[in-house]
Coordinates of C-alpha atoms in Angstrom, one line a residue:
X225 CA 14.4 27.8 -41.4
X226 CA 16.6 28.2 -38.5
X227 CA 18.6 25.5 -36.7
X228 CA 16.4 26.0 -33.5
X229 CA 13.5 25.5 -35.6
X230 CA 14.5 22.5 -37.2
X231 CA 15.3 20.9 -34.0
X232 CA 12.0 22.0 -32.3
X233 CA 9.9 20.7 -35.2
X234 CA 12.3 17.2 -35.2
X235 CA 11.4 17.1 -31.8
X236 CA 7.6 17.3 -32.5
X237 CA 7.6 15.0 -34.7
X238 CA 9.4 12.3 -32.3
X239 CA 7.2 13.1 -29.6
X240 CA 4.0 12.7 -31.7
X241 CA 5.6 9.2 -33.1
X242 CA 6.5 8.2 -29.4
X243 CA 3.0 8.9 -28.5
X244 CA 1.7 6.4 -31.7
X245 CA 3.9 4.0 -30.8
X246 CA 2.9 4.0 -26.8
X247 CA 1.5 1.2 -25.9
X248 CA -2.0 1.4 -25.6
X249 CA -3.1 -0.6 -22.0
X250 CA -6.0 0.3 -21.2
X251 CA -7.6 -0.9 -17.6
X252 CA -10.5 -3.3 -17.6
X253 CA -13.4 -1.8 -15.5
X254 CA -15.1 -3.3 -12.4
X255 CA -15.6 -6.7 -12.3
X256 CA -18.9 -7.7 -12.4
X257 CA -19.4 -11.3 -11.5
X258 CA -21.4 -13.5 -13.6
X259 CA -20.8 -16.9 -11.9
X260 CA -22.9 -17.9 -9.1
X261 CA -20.8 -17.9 -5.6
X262 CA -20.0 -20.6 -3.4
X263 CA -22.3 -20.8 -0.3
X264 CA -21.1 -24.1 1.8
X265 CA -23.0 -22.7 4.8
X266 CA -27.0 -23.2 5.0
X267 CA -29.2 -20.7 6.3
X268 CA -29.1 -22.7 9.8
X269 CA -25.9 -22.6 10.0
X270 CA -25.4 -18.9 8.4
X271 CA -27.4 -18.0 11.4
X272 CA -25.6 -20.4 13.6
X273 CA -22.5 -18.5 13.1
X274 CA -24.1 -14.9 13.3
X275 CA -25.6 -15.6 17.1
X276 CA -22.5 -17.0 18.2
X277 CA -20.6 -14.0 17.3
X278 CA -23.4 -11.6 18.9
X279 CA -23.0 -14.1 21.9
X280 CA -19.2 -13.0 22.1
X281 CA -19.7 -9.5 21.8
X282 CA -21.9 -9.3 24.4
X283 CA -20.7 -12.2 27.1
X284 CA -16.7 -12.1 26.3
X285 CA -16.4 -8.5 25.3
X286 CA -13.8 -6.8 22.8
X287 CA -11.2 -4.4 24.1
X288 CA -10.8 -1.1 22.9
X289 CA -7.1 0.7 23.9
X290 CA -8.2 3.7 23.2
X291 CA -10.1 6.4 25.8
X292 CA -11.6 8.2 22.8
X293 CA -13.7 4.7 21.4
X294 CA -14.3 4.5 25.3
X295 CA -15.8 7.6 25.6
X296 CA -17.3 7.5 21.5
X297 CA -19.1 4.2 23.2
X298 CA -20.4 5.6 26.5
X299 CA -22.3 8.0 24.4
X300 CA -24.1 5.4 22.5
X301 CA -25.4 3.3 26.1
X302 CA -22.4 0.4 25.5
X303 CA -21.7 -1.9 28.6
X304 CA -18.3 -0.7 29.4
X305 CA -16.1 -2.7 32.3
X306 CA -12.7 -2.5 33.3
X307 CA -12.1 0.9 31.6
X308 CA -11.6 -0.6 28.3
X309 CA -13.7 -4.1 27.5
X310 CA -16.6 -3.2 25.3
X311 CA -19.7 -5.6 25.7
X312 CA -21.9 -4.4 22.8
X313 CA -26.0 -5.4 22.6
X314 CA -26.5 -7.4 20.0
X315 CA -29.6 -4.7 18.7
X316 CA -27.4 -2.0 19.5
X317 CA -24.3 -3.4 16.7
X318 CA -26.9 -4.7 14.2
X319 CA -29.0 -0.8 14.2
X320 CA -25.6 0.6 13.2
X321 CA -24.2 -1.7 10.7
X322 CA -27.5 -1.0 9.0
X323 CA -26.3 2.3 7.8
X324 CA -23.2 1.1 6.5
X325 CA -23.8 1.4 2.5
X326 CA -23.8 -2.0 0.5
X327 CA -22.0 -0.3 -2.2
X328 CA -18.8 2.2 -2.8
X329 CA -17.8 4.2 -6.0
X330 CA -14.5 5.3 -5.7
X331 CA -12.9 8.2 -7.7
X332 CA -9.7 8.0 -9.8
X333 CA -7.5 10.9 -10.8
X334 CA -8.4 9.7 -14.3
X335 CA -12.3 9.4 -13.9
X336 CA -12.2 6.5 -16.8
X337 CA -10.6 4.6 -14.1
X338 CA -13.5 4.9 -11.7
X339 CA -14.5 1.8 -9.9
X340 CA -17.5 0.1 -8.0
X341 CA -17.7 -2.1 -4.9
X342 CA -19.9 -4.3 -3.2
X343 CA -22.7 -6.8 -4.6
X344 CA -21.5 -8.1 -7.2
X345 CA -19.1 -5.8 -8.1
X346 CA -15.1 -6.4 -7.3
X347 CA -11.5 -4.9 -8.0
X348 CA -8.1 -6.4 -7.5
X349 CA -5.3 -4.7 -5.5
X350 CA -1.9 -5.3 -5.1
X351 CA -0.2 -6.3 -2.5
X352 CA 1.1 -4.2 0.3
X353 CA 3.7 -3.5 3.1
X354 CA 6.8 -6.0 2.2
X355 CA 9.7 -5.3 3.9
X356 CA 11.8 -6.6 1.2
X357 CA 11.1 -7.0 -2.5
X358 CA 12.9 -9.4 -5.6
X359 CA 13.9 -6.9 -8.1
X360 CA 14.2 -7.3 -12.3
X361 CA 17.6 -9.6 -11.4
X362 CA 15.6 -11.4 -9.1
X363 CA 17.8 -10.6 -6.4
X364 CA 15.9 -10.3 -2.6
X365 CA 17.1 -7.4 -0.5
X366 CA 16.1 -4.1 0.6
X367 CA 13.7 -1.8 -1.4
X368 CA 14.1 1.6 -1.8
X369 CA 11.5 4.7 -2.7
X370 CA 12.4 4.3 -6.3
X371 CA 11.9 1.0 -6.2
X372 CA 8.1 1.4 -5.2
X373 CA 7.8 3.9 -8.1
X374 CA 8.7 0.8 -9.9
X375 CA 6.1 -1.0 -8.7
X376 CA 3.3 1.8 -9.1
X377 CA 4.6 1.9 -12.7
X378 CA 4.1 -1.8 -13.0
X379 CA 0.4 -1.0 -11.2
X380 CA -0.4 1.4 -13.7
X381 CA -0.2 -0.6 -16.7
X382 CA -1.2 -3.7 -15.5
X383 CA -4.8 -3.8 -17.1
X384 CA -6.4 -6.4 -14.3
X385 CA -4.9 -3.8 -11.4
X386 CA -7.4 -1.7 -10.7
X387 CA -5.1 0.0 -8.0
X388 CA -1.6 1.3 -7.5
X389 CA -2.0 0.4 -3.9
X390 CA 0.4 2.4 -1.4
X391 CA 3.6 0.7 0.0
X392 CA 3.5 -2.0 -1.8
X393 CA 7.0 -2.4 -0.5
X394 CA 8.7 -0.1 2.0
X395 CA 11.0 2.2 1.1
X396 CA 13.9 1.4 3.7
X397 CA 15.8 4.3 2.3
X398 CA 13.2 7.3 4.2
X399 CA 12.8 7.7 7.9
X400 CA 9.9 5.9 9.4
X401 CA 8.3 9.2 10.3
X402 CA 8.3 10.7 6.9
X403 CA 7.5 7.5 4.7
X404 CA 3.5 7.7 4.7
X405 CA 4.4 11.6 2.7
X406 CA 6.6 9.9 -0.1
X407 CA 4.2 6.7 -0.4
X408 CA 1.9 8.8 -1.0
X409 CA 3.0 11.2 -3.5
X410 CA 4.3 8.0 -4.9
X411 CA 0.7 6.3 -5.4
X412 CA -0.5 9.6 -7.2
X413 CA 2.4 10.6 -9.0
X414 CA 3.2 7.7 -11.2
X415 CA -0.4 6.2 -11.9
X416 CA -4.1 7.5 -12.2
X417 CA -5.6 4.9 -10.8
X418 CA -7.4 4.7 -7.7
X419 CA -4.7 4.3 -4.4
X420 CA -5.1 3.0 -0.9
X421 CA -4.4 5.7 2.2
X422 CA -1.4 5.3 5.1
X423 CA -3.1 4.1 8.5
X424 CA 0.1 3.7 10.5
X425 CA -1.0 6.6 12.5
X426 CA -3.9 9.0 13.0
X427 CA -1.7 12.1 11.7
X428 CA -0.8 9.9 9.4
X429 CA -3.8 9.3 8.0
X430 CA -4.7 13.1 8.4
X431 CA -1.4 14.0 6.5
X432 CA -2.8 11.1 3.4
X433 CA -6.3 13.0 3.7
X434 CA -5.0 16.2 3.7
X435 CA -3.0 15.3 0.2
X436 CA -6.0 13.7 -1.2
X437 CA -7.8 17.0 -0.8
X438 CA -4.6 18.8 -2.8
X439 CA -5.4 16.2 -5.5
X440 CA -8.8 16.2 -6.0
X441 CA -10.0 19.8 -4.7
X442 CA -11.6 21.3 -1.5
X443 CA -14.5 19.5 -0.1
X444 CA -14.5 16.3 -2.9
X445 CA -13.8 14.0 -0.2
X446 CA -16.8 14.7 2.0
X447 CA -19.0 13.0 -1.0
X448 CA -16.3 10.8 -3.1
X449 CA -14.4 7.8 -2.2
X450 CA -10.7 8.3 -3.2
X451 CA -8.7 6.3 -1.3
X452 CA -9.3 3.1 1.3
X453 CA -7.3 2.5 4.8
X454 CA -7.0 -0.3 6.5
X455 CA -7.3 -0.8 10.1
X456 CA -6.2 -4.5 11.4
X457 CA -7.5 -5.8 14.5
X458 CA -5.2 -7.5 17.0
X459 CA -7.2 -11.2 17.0
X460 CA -8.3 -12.0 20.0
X461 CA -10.3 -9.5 20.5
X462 CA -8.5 -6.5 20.6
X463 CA -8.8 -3.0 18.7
X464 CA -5.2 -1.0 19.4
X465 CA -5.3 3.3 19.4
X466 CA -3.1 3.8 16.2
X467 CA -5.6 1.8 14.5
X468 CA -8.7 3.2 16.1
X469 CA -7.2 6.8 15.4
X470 CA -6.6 6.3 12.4
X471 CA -10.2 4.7 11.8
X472 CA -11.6 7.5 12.9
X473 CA -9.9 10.2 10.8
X474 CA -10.9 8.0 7.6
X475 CA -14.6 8.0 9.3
X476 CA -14.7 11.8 9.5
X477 CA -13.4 12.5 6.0
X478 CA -15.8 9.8 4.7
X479 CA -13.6 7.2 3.0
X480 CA -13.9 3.8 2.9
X481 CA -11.5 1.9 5.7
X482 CA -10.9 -1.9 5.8
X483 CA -12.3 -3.3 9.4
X484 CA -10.0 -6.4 9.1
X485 CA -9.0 -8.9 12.4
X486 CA -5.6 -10.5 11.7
X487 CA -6.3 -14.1 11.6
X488 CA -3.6 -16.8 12.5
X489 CA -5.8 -19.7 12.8
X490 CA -4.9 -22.1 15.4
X491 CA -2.6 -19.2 17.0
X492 CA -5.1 -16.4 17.8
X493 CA -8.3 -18.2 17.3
X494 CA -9.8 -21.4 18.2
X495 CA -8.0 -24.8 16.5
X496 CA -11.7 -24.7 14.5
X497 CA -12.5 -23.6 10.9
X498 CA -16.0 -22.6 11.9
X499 CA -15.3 -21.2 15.7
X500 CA -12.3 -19.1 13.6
X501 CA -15.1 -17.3 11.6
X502 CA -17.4 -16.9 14.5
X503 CA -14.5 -15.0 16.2
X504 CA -13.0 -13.3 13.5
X505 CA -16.8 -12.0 12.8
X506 CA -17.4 -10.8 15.9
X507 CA -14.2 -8.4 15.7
X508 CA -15.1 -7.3 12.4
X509 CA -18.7 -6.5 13.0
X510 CA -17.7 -4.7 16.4
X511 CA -14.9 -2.4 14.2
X512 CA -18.1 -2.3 11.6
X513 CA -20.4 -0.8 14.3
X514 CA -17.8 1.5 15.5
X515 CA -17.2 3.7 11.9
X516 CA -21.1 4.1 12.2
X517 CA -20.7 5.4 15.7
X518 CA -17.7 8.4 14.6
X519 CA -19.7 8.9 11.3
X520 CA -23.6 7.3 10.2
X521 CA -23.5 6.6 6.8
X522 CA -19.7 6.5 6.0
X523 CA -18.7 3.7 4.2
X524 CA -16.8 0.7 5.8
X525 CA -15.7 -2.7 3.9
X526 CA -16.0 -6.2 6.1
X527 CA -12.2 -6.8 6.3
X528 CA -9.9 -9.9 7.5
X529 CA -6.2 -11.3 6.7
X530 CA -6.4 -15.1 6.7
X531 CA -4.0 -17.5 7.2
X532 CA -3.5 -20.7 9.2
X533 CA -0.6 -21.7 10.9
X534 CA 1.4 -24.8 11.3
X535 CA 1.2 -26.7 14.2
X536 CA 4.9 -28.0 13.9
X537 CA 7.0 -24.3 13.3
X538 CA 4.3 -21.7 14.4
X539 CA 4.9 -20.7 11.0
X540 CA 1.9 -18.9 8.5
X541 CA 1.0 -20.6 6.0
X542 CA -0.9 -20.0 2.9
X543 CA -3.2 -21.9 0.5
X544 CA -4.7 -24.1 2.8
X545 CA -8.3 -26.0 2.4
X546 CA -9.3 -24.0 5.8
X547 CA -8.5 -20.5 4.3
X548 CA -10.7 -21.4 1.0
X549 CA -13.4 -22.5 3.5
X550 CA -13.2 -19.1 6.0
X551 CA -13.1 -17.3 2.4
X552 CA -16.4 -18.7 1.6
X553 CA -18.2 -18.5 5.4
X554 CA -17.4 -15.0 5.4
X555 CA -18.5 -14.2 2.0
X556 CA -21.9 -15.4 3.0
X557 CA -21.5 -13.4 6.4
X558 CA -21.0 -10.3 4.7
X559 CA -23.8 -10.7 2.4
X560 CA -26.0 -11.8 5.6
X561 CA -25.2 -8.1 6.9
X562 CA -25.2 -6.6 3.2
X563 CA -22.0 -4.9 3.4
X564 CA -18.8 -5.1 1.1
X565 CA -15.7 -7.4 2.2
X566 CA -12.5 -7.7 1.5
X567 CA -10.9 -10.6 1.6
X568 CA -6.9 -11.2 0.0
X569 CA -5.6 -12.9 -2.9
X570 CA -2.9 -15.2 -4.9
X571 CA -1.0 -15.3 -1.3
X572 CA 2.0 -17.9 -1.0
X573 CA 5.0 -19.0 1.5
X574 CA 7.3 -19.8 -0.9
X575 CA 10.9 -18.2 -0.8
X576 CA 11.2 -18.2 -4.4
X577 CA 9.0 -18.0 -7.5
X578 CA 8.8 -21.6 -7.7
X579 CA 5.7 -24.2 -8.1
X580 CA 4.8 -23.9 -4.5
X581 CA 4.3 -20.0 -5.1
X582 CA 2.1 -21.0 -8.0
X583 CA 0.2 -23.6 -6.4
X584 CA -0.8 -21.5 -3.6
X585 CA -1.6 -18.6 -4.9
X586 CA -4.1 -20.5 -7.5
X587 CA -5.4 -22.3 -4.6
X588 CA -6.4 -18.7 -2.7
X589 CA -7.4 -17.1 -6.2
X590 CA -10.0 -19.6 -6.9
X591 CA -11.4 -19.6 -3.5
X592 CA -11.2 -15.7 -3.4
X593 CA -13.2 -15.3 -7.0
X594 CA -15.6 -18.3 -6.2
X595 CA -16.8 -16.7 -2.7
X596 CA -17.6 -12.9 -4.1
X597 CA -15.1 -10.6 -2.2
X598 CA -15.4 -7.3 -3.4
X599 CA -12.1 -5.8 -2.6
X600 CA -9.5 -8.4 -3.7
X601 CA -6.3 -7.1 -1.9
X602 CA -2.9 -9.0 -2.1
X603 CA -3.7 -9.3 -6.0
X604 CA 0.0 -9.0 -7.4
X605 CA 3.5 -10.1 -6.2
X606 CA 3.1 -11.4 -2.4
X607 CA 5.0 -14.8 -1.2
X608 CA 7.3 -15.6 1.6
X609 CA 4.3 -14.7 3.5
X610 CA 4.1 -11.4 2.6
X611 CA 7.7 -10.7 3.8
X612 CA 9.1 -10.0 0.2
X613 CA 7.5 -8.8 -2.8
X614 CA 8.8 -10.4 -6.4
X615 CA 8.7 -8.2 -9.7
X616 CA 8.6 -11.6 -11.4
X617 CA 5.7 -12.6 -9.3
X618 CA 3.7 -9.5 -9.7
X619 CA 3.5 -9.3 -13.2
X620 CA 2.3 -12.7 -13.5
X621 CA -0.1 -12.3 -10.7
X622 CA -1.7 -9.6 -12.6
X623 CA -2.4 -11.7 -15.9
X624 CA -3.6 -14.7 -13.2
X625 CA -5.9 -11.9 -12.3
X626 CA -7.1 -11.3 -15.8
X627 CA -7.8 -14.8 -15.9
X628 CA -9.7 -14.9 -13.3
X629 CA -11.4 -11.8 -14.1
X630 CA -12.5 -13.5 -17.7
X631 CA -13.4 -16.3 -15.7
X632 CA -15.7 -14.7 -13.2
X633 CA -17.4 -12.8 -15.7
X634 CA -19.3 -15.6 -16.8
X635 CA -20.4 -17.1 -19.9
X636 CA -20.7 -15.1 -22.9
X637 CA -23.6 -15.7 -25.2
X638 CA -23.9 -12.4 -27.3
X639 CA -22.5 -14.4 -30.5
X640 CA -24.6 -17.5 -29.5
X641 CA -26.7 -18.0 -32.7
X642 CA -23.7 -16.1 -34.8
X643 CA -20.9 -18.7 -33.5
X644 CA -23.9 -21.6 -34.2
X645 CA -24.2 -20.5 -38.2
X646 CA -20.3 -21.0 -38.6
X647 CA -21.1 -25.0 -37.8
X648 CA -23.0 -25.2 -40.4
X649 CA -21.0 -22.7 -42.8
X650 CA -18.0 -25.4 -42.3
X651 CA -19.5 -28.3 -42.0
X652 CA -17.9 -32.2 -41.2
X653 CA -14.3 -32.6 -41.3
X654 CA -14.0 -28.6 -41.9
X655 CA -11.8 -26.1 -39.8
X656 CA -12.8 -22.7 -38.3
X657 CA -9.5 -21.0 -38.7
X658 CA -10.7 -19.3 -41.6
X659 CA -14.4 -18.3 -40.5
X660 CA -15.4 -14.9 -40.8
X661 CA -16.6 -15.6 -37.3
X662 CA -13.7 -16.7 -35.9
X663 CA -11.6 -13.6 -37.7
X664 CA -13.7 -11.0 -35.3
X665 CA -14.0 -13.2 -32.6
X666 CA -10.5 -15.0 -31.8
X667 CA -9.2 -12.1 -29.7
X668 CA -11.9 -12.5 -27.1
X669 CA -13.3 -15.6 -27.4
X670 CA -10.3 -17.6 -25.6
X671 CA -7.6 -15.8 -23.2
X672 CA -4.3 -15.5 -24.4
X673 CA -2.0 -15.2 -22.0
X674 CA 1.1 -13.5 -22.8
X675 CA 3.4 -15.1 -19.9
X676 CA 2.8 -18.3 -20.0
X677 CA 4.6 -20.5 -22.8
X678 CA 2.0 -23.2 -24.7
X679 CA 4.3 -23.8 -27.6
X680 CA 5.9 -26.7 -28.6
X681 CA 9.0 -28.0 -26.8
X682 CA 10.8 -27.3 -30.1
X683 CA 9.8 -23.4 -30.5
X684 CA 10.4 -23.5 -26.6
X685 CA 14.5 -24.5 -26.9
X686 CA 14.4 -22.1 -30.2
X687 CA 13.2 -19.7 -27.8
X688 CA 16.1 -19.9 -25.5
X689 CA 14.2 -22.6 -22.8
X690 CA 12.9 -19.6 -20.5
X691 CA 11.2 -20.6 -17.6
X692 CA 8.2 -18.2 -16.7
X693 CA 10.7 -15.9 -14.1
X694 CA 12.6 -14.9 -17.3
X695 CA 9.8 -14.0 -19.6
X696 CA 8.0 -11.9 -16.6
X697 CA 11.4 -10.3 -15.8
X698 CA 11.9 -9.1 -19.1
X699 CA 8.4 -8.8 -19.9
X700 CA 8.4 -6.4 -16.9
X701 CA 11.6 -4.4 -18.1
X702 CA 9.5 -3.6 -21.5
X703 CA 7.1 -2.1 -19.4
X704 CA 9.0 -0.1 -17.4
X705 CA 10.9 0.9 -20.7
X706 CA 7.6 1.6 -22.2
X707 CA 5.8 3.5 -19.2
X708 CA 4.5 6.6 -19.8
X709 CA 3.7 9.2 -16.7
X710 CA 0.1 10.1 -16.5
X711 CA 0.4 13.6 -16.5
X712 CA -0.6 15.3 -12.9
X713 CA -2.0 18.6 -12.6
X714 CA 1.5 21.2 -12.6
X715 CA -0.3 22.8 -9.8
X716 CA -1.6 20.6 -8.1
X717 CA 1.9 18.6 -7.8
X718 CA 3.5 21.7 -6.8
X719 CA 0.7 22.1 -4.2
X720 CA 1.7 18.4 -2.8
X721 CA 5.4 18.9 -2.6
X722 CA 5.3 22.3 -0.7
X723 CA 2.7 20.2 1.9
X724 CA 5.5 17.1 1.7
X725 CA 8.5 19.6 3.0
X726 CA 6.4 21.0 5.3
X727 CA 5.4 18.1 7.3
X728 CA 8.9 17.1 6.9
X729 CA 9.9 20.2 8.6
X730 CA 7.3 19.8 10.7
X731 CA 7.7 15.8 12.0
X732 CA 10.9 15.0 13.7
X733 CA 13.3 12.7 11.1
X734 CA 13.1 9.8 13.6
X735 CA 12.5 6.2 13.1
X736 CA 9.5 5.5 14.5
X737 CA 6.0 6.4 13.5
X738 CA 4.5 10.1 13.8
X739 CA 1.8 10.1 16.7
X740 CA 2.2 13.3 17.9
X741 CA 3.0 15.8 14.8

């Protein structure tokens, strides 16, 4: 046997063993709620809500920046005055939202990570656009494009995840105009799972679309959801031309996009929980109506970012009794109009992983799961407002969100009469431990959560006293020691490179976003 031979078939041997000894993570599938939702709101006042909001679009009007939406609602008889306010007919808005479908199944490079949305069907998504992150020495600074591979990584094999997102933080290290190419190639590159799609421009978004067709072949798009943009209003009242652009190119290639108003509450709404809703629902349902007038029948998900702000520093803030209450008026909005919603999750203000990061963020997840969002955005890693991401953070917001996901299943009675024969198998005074029941049940019959530290104070010292930032920090460097690259199409990755230097030949390096390349 030659030398070359001996090392190939060494090397065979350690790759099959590597393989074995992969972790196996495998991700849960869609949600599908099994609790009854929280519906504060009566039917009065559900309807109370809805006619005040048609009473906006039609008295006050929402702008539209943008001659093409102008023009898109001429065509369709809107009322428009002084060249860009849009007063839209309340029959006119509810005959298009009715062909907005009440459900989306999206399509994952690995078709065993296929999801479903809307009804009672939900996934959760990270977080996304932090200008700064917390990295594995939980230091805060800049992140770079190999530090939102990281991230994706940590996406990938985070089982509650049903997403790698996009920029989950942005890569400060790429000019602005070619960052939507890398983010990108990023998202598909290092996980399988289903991604979200650049909107900071309309070529942008064309450029996303345009690598979503490399990946999943010619003409896939025009009858699978891939990816998701998001469009975000500018609350009061106010839809901007990058977003509407961009709107439109997800419209056309018919994929799903986010219709979500910006809500500061107090700031850029009314000082009123339930005025704040009636606002914020008239700007959705007018961005709603609008993806039906570039494209009838393309999907579109009831979209909002909520947060309230103090009245002392003009400061967000999250966690708040208000957002839990918006959370569930405009779950029952959306299901008055039958569409999906999106709504975001485990946010907090704190500048650290401390307790306040924790208290929020489990204040928002319950509200979240309890009012039946469908796409649960924010899912992993978001505090300081949004402004940094935490490694530390993310991976324990991804088991919170495998919590929550056991929780919102709903009781499980398939081993009712089963469990009910062990009581009288052990009897008074007896223990369980032993059961045969309790052998091929224990794994699913109570959450174990892997982060969070229930032993005693004595195994905790033994231990070496960790606090939960230095189990997920090191819980989180296994990972990434253990990650595994889903394996992408040679082709097909060659195919997206070649389009990346192209547009990068093609778009000026500058720092500012590409609207005209």
């Amino acid at each position: 046997m030659t030398a070359q031979l001996q090392v190939s078939r060494r090397g065979g041997r350690e790759a099959r063993r590597t393989i074995r000894m992969a972790p196996k993570i495998d991700m849960l599938p869609t949600l599908t709620r099994g609790l009854p939702v929280v519906e504060p709101m009566d039917a009065e006042q559900v309807e109370r809500v809805h006619e005040a909001s048609l009473a906006i679009l039609e008295e006050v009007g929402v702008v539209f920046r943008d001659p093409v939406a102008i023009a898109d609602w001429k065509k369709v008889g809107a009322d428009v005055r002084a060249d860009d306010r849009v007063h839209l007919d309340r029959g006119l808005v509810m005959e298009l939202i009715k062909t907005i479908p009440p459900k989306v199944e999206y399509f994952a490079r690995d078709p065993s990570k296929n999801v479903e949305l809307g009804e009672n069907k939900s996934i959760f998504v990270p977080m996304t656009g932090a200008p700064y992150m917390r990295d594995l020495d939980d230091v805060r600074r800049g992140p770079t494009i190999a530090d939102l591979g990281t991230f994706h990584k940590l996406a990938h094999m985070m089982p509650a995840l049903h997403s790698s997102a996009h920029h989950i933080v942005e890569p400060m290290d790429l000019v602005v105009a070619h960052r939507h190419l890398h983010i990108t190639y990023s998202s598909m590159k290092h996980s399988d799972k289903i991604f979200m799609g650049m909107t900071t421009s309309p070529k942008n978004a064309e450029d996303v679309l345009d690598m979503c067709e490399i990946l999943f072949g010619e003409g896939f798009l025009e009858t699978h959801a891939v990816t998701t943009g998001n469009c975000n209003g500018n609350s009061p009242l106010v839809w901007d031309q990058v977003m509407l652009g961009a709107m439109r190119a997800f419209c056309r290639r018919n994929q799903p996009v986010l219709c979500s108003p910006f809500v500061l509450g107090g700031a850029n709404t009314p000082a009123s929980t339930a005025a704040a809703v009636a606002q914020l629902n008239a700007e959705a349902l007018s961005a709603l109506a609008y993806t039906q007038v570039v494209r009838k029948g393309c999907p579109a998900i009831y979209g909002h970012y909520l947060a309230t702000v103090s009245m002392q520093s003009g400061a967000p803030m999250a966690g708040t009794p208000e957002i839990s209450l918006m959370n569930f008026m405009i779950g029952q909005m959306a299901r008055r109009y039958n569409v999906p919603w999106r709504t975001s999750n485990l946010l907090g203000g704190a500048k650290v992983f401390d307790a306040q990061a924790g208290y929020e963020s489990a204040m928002t997840m319950m509200a979240v799961l309890m009012s039946g969002a469908n796409y649960i955005w924010h899912s992993a890693g978001w505090n300081e407002a949004g402004m940094h991401c935490s490694i530390a953070k993310f991976v324990v917001d991804a088991e919170v969100c495998a919590m929550g996901y056991r929780m919102t299943q709903g009781i499980q009675w398939d081993d009712f009469d089963e469990a009910l024969a062990a009581v009288r198998d052990v009897g008074p005074g007896g223990h369980y431990f032993g059961h045969p029941h309790t052998q091929a049940n224990f794994e699913r019959a109570f959450f174990i959560p892997k982060l969070f530290d229930n032993n005693s104070v004595e195994q905790w010292y033994a231990d070496g006293s960790k606090d939960i930032k230095q189990r997920a920090l090191e819980h989180a460097r296994r990972l990434l020691v253990e990650y595994q690259e889903p394996t992408l199409d040679i082709a097909k990755d060659e195919e997206l490179r070649a389009y990346i230097d192209r547009r990068s030949r093609e778009i000026p390096a500058v720092d500012a976003l590409n609207e005209d390349y």
